[in-house]
Amino acid sequence: MRDLGKVEQLMTGRTRMIWVETPTNPLMQIIDVGAMAALAKRTGAKVVVDNTFCSPALQQPLSLGADAVVHSSTKYIGGHSDLIGGAVMTSDDTLAEQVKFIQFAGGAVNSPFECFLLLRSIKTLAIRMKQHSENALRFARALEDSGSFREVLYPGLESHPQHELAKKQMRAFSGMVSVYLDGGFDRVKRFLQNLKLFALAESLGGVESLVNHPEKMTHASVPPELREELGITGELVRFSVGIENVDDLIADVQQALRR
Ligand SMILES: Cc1ncc(COP(=O)(O)O)c(C=O)c1O
């Protein structure tokens, strides 16, 4: 979807929706929301953006032309790894009515306690996202400068192929950083086992740092050929950088590499 022409080629008269995730999980590719919205307008489709990696504090797809935005509020909006939730936002009244009806009919509502937690979380969303972004940028730079990784994927790095586009549509670059570590899965596994501050877990977006192995964990259900084609290999590692002291996080990676 980084190639607008390819998306256009795949659109048919039956295409009703363009589903965009940006940055993408776990490869941190950036999709141009404004360009997708312009394409959708020409063809009569709707654009829906999964904004989970940014939260509304860092990226506002409705103002870039999207018709609807979805969030796993389990992640940054909740921010403390203690609730499960989701949200749909839209400025389209008809769509809002339809979503509301499905929610009413399907019963997809959070418990009062989770709503209470979410309301408390939202009050600190802006400062958490600022700290996640500051930490992740310093973390990504340190990992890149260390020369220990084949590649560091973070939209805030000047080396990211879509850094300019990221700057255009994001206020800051959030806390998700992926890397390729040479040496095959065995070395990667030892690296993961030796991290002390990063807990090995699938989730993301909480104040405490997590690390995930996409091939074996979050993206295990993606067919192997497709994983290979996408670059979700045994050497890919995804960090969710929390709001701890970033020097401690960098030191943790360094000690795990030494071991
Ligand atoms: C980008 C993105 N969208 C959606 C989801 C789904 O979230 P949930 O498990 O809360 O439904 C996740 C994570 O699982 C995610 O990373």
mmCIF file of N, CA and C in Angstrom, residues 64-133:
data_model
loop_
_atom_site.group_PDB
_atom_site.id
_atom_site.type_symbol
_atom_site.label_atom_id
_atom_site.label_comp_id
_atom_site.label_asym_id
_atom_site.label_seq_id
_atom_site.Cartn_x
_atom_site.Cartn_y
_atom_site.Cartn_z
ATOM 1 N N LEU A 64 -7.142 13.921 7.992
ATOM 2 C CA LEU A 64 -6.381 13.666 6.755
ATOM 3 C C LEU A 64 -7.300 13.146 5.649
ATOM 4 N N GLY A 65 -8.609 12.986 5.962
ATOM 5 C CA GLY A 65 -9.570 12.586 4.937
ATOM 6 C C GLY A 65 -10.171 11.208 5.099
ATOM 7 N N ALA A 66 -9.785 10.470 6.148
ATOM 8 C CA ALA A 66 -10.361 9.128 6.354
ATOM 9 C C ALA A 66 -11.821 9.244 6.786
ATOM 10 N N ASP A 67 -12.591 8.167 6.522
ATOM 11 C CA ASP A 67 -14.003 8.159 6.903
ATOM 12 C C ASP A 67 -14.197 7.619 8.316
ATOM 13 N N ALA A 68 -13.319 6.713 8.731
ATOM 14 C CA ALA A 68 -13.452 6.138 10.071
ATOM 15 C C ALA A 68 -12.078 5.735 10.579
ATOM 16 N N VAL A 69 -11.960 5.705 11.903
ATOM 17 C CA VAL A 69 -10.709 5.334 12.558
ATOM 18 C C VAL A 69 -11.030 4.263 13.589
ATOM 19 N N VAL A 70 -10.209 3.220 13.629
ATOM 20 C CA VAL A 70 -10.392 2.211 14.683
ATOM 21 C C VAL A 70 -9.140 2.160 15.558
ATOM 22 N N HIS A 71 -9.381 1.831 16.795
ATOM 23 C CA HIS A 71 -8.299 1.699 17.767
ATOM 24 C C HIS A 71 -8.481 0.429 18.559
ATOM 25 N N SER A 72 -7.373 -0.268 18.823
ATOM 26 C CA SER A 72 -7.374 -1.190 19.939
ATOM 27 C C SER A 72 -7.022 -0.317 21.141
ATOM 28 N N SER A 73 -8.018 0.015 21.951
ATOM 29 C CA SER A 73 -7.733 0.886 23.113
ATOM 30 C C SER A 73 -7.059 0.103 24.231
ATOM 31 N N THR A 74 -6.926 -1.220 24.004
ATOM 32 C CA THR A 74 -6.093 -2.064 24.861
ATOM 33 C C THR A 74 -4.663 -1.519 24.929
ATOM 34 N N LYS A 75 -4.248 -0.826 23.864
ATOM 35 C CA LYS A 75 -2.850 -0.445 23.680
ATOM 36 C C LYS A 75 -2.607 0.961 24.241
ATOM 37 N N TYR A 76 -2.226 1.949 23.414
ATOM 38 C CA TYR A 76 -1.797 3.246 23.961
ATOM 39 C C TYR A 76 -2.905 3.994 24.696
ATOM 40 N N ILE A 77 -4.144 3.928 24.209
ATOM 41 C CA ILE A 77 -5.188 4.732 24.859
ATOM 42 C C ILE A 77 -5.378 4.242 26.302
ATOM 43 N N GLY A 78 -5.422 2.912 26.473
ATOM 44 C CA GLY A 78 -5.450 2.341 27.828
ATOM 45 C C GLY A 78 -4.101 2.582 28.504
ATOM 46 N N GLY A 79 -3.050 2.151 27.826
ATOM 47 C CA GLY A 79 -1.700 2.546 28.217
ATOM 48 C C GLY A 79 -1.073 1.857 29.419
ATOM 49 N N HIS A 80 -1.800 1.011 30.126
ATOM 50 C CA HIS A 80 -1.239 0.399 31.340
ATOM 51 C C HIS A 80 -1.363 -1.130 31.331
ATOM 52 N N SER A 81 -1.642 -1.705 30.169
ATOM 53 C CA SER A 81 -1.761 -3.169 30.017
ATOM 54 C C SER A 81 -2.704 -3.784 31.055
ATOM 55 N N ASP A 82 -3.831 -3.095 31.309
ATOM 56 C CA ASP A 82 -4.755 -3.640 32.317
ATOM 57 C C ASP A 82 -6.206 -3.634 31.866
ATOM 58 N N LEU A 83 -6.433 -3.467 30.550
ATOM 59 C CA LEU A 83 -7.812 -3.526 30.072
ATOM 60 C C LEU A 83 -7.828 -3.973 28.614
ATOM 61 N N ILE A 84 -8.990 -4.440 28.176
ATOM 62 C CA ILE A 84 -9.209 -4.809 26.772
ATOM 63 C C ILE A 84 -10.300 -3.890 26.247
ATOM 64 N N GLY A 85 -10.045 -3.255 25.107
ATOM 65 C CA GLY A 85 -11.081 -2.380 24.574
ATOM 66 C C GLY A 85 -10.825 -2.022 23.127
ATOM 67 N N GLY A 86 -11.853 -1.471 22.501
ATOM 68 C CA GLY A 86 -11.714 -1.014 21.129
ATOM 69 C C GLY A 86 -12.602 0.188 20.902
ATOM 70 N N ALA A 87 -12.288 0.945 19.872
ATOM 71 C CA ALA A 87 -13.093 2.142 19.589
ATOM 72 C C ALA A 87 -13.187 2.361 18.084
ATOM 73 N N VAL A 88 -14.324 2.877 17.651
ATOM 74 C CA VAL A 88 -14.498 3.314 16.261
ATOM 75 C C VAL A 88 -14.863 4.793 16.307
ATOM 76 N N MET A 89 -14.166 5.614 15.548
ATOM 77 C CA MET A 89 -14.498 7.035 15.461
ATOM 78 C C MET A 89 -14.840 7.365 14.016
ATOM 79 N N THR A 90 -15.866 8.196 13.838
ATOM 80 C CA THR A 90 -16.191 8.615 12.479
ATOM 81 C C THR A 90 -16.863 9.978 12.506
ATOM 82 N N SER A 91 -16.689 10.724 11.418
ATOM 83 C CA SER A 91 -17.407 11.995 11.315
ATOM 84 C C SER A 91 -18.563 11.846 10.321
ATOM 85 N N ASP A 92 -18.833 10.597 9.912
ATOM 86 C CA ASP A 92 -19.901 10.310 8.960
ATOM 87 C C ASP A 92 -21.134 9.830 9.742
ATOM 88 N N ASP A 93 -22.189 10.636 9.742
ATOM 89 C CA ASP A 93 -23.364 10.342 10.576
ATOM 90 C C ASP A 93 -24.017 9.005 10.236
ATOM 91 N N THR A 94 -24.085 8.685 8.927
ATOM 92 C CA THR A 94 -24.727 7.435 8.513
ATOM 93 C C THR A 94 -23.932 6.245 9.035
ATOM 94 N N LEU A 95 -22.622 6.319 8.863
ATOM 95 C CA LEU A 95 -21.746 5.239 9.336
ATOM 96 C C LEU A 95 -21.853 5.114 10.863
ATOM 97 N N ALA A 96 -21.913 6.249 11.531
ATOM 98 C CA ALA A 96 -22.008 6.246 13.000
ATOM 99 C C ALA A 96 -23.275 5.506 13.448
ATOM 100 N N GLU A 97 -24.381 5.761 12.757
ATOM 101 C CA GLU A 97 -25.638 5.080 13.081
ATOM 102 C C GLU A 97 -25.500 3.571 12.911
ATOM 103 N N GLN A 98 -24.846 3.168 11.781
ATOM 104 C CA GLN A 98 -24.687 1.738 11.484
ATOM 105 C C GLN A 98 -23.810 1.065 12.536
ATOM 106 N N VAL A 99 -22.715 1.721 12.897
ATOM 107 C CA VAL A 99 -21.796 1.145 13.888
ATOM 108 C C VAL A 99 -22.514 1.040 15.236
ATOM 109 N N LYS A 100 -23.258 2.089 15.567
ATOM 110 C CA LYS A 100 -23.988 2.109 16.841
ATOM 111 C C LYS A 100 -24.995 0.965 16.894
ATOM 112 N N PHE A 101 -25.668 0.714 15.758
ATOM 113 C CA PHE A 101 -26.646 -0.369 15.735
ATOM 114 C C PHE A 101 -25.962 -1.718 15.932
ATOM 115 N N ILE A 102 -24.818 -1.914 15.244
ATOM 116 C CA ILE A 102 -24.101 -3.191 15.381
ATOM 117 C C ILE A 102 -23.619 -3.375 16.816
ATOM 118 N N GLN A 103 -23.141 -2.290 17.406
ATOM 119 C CA GLN A 103 -22.678 -2.378 18.796
ATOM 120 C C GLN A 103 -23.845 -2.733 19.724
ATOM 121 N N PHE A 104 -24.980 -2.094 19.504
ATOM 122 C CA PHE A 104 -26.178 -2.348 20.302
ATOM 123 C C PHE A 104 -26.649 -3.794 20.127
ATOM 124 N N ALA A 105 -26.686 -4.241 18.836
ATOM 125 C CA ALA A 105 -27.197 -5.580 18.544
ATOM 126 C C ALA A 105 -26.217 -6.660 18.991
ATOM 127 N N GLY A 106 -24.923 -6.376 18.849
ATOM 128 C CA GLY A 106 -23.910 -7.381 19.166
ATOM 129 C C GLY A 106 -23.474 -7.361 20.619
ATOM 130 N N GLY A 107 -23.743 -6.254 21.285
ATOM 131 C CA GLY A 107 -23.385 -6.166 22.698
ATOM 132 C C GLY A 107 -21.915 -5.947 22.954
ATOM 133 N N ALA A 108 -21.220 -5.334 21.987
ATOM 134 C CA ALA A 108 -19.780 -5.119 22.159
ATOM 135 C C ALA A 108 -19.537 -3.860 22.987
ATOM 136 N N VAL A 109 -19.779 -3.974 24.275
ATOM 137 C CA VAL A 109 -19.581 -2.815 25.151
ATOM 138 C C VAL A 109 -18.614 -3.172 26.279
ATOM 139 N N ASN A 110 -17.830 -2.173 26.700
ATOM 140 C CA ASN A 110 -16.906 -2.391 27.807
ATOM 141 C C ASN A 110 -17.655 -2.385 29.137
ATOM 142 N N SER A 111 -17.050 -3.035 30.122
ATOM 143 C CA SER A 111 -17.631 -3.004 31.463
ATOM 144 C C SER A 111 -17.438 -1.611 32.060
ATOM 145 N N PRO A 112 -18.264 -1.226 33.051
ATOM 146 C CA PRO A 112 -18.093 0.092 33.680
ATOM 147 C C PRO A 112 -16.679 0.288 34.240
ATOM 148 N N PHE A 113 -16.089 -0.777 34.793
ATOM 149 C CA PHE A 113 -14.751 -0.620 35.380
ATOM 150 C C PHE A 113 -13.711 -0.310 34.304
ATOM 151 N N GLU A 114 -13.818 -1.000 33.142
ATOM 152 C CA GLU A 114 -12.881 -0.708 32.053
ATOM 153 C C GLU A 114 -13.078 0.714 31.511
ATOM 154 N N CYS A 115 -14.338 1.165 31.481
ATOM 155 C CA CYS A 115 -14.597 2.545 31.044
ATOM 156 C C CYS A 115 -13.952 3.537 32.012
ATOM 157 N N PHE A 116 -14.026 3.228 33.302
ATOM 158 C CA PHE A 116 -13.401 4.083 34.327
ATOM 159 C C PHE A 116 -11.881 4.129 34.112
ATOM 160 N N LEU A 117 -11.291 2.958 33.875
ATOM 161 C CA LEU A 117 -9.837 2.925 33.632
ATOM 162 C C LEU A 117 -9.476 3.715 32.376
ATOM 163 N N LEU A 118 -10.284 3.553 31.326
ATOM 164 C CA LEU A 118 -10.007 4.274 30.073
ATOM 165 C C LEU A 118 -10.094 5.781 30.268
ATOM 166 N N LEU A 119 -11.094 6.227 31.032
ATOM 167 C CA LEU A 119 -11.239 7.672 31.259
ATOM 168 C C LEU A 119 -10.039 8.224 32.022
ATOM 169 N N ARG A 120 -9.560 7.487 33.013
ATOM 170 C CA ARG A 120 -8.360 7.929 33.736
ATOM 171 C C ARG A 120 -7.160 7.956 32.792
ATOM 172 N N SER A 121 -7.052 6.911 31.955
ATOM 173 C CA SER A 121 -5.911 6.805 31.039
ATOM 174 C C SER A 121 -5.856 7.971 30.063
ATOM 175 N N ILE A 122 -7.018 8.355 29.551
ATOM 176 C CA ILE A 122 -7.061 9.391 28.515
ATOM 177 C C ILE A 122 -6.505 10.718 29.049
ATOM 178 N N LYS A 123 -6.655 10.930 30.375
ATOM 179 C CA LYS A 123 -6.146 12.185 30.950
ATOM 180 C C LYS A 123 -4.627 12.310 30.836
ATOM 181 N N THR A 124 -3.910 11.195 30.751
ATOM 182 C CA THR A 124 -2.447 11.263 30.644
ATOM 183 C C THR A 124 -1.954 10.848 29.259
ATOM 184 N N LEU A 125 -2.889 10.671 28.303
ATOM 185 C CA LEU A 125 -2.493 10.164 26.984
ATOM 186 C C LEU A 125 -1.435 11.057 26.328
ATOM 187 N N ALA A 126 -1.660 12.362 26.329
ATOM 188 C CA ALA A 126 -0.746 13.269 25.617
ATOM 189 C C ALA A 126 0.668 13.203 26.199
ATOM 190 N N ILE A 127 0.776 13.214 27.529
ATOM 191 C CA ILE A 127 2.151 13.198 28.084
ATOM 192 C C ILE A 127 2.782 11.819 27.960
ATOM 193 N N ARG A 128 1.968 10.769 28.011
ATOM 194 C CA ARG A 128 2.550 9.431 27.801
ATOM 195 C C ARG A 128 3.083 9.307 26.386
ATOM 196 N N MET A 129 2.305 9.772 25.397
ATOM 197 C CA MET A 129 2.742 9.633 23.997
ATOM 198 C C MET A 129 3.998 10.454 23.728
ATOM 199 N N LYS A 130 4.106 11.597 24.403
ATOM 200 C CA LYS A 130 5.298 12.430 24.264
ATOM 201 C C LYS A 130 6.514 11.662 24.785
ATOM 202 N N GLN A 131 6.359 11.019 25.936
ATOM 203 C CA GLN A 131 7.485 10.303 26.532
ATOM 204 C C GLN A 131 7.820 9.020 25.757
ATOM 205 N N HIS A 132 6.761 8.277 25.325
ATOM 206 C CA HIS A 132 6.999 7.089 24.486
ATOM 207 C C HIS A 132 7.820 7.495 23.250
ATOM 208 N N SER A 133 7.417 8.615 22.630
ATOM 209 C CA SER A 133 8.062 9.043 21.386
ATOM 210 C C SER A 133 9.501 9.487 21.636
#
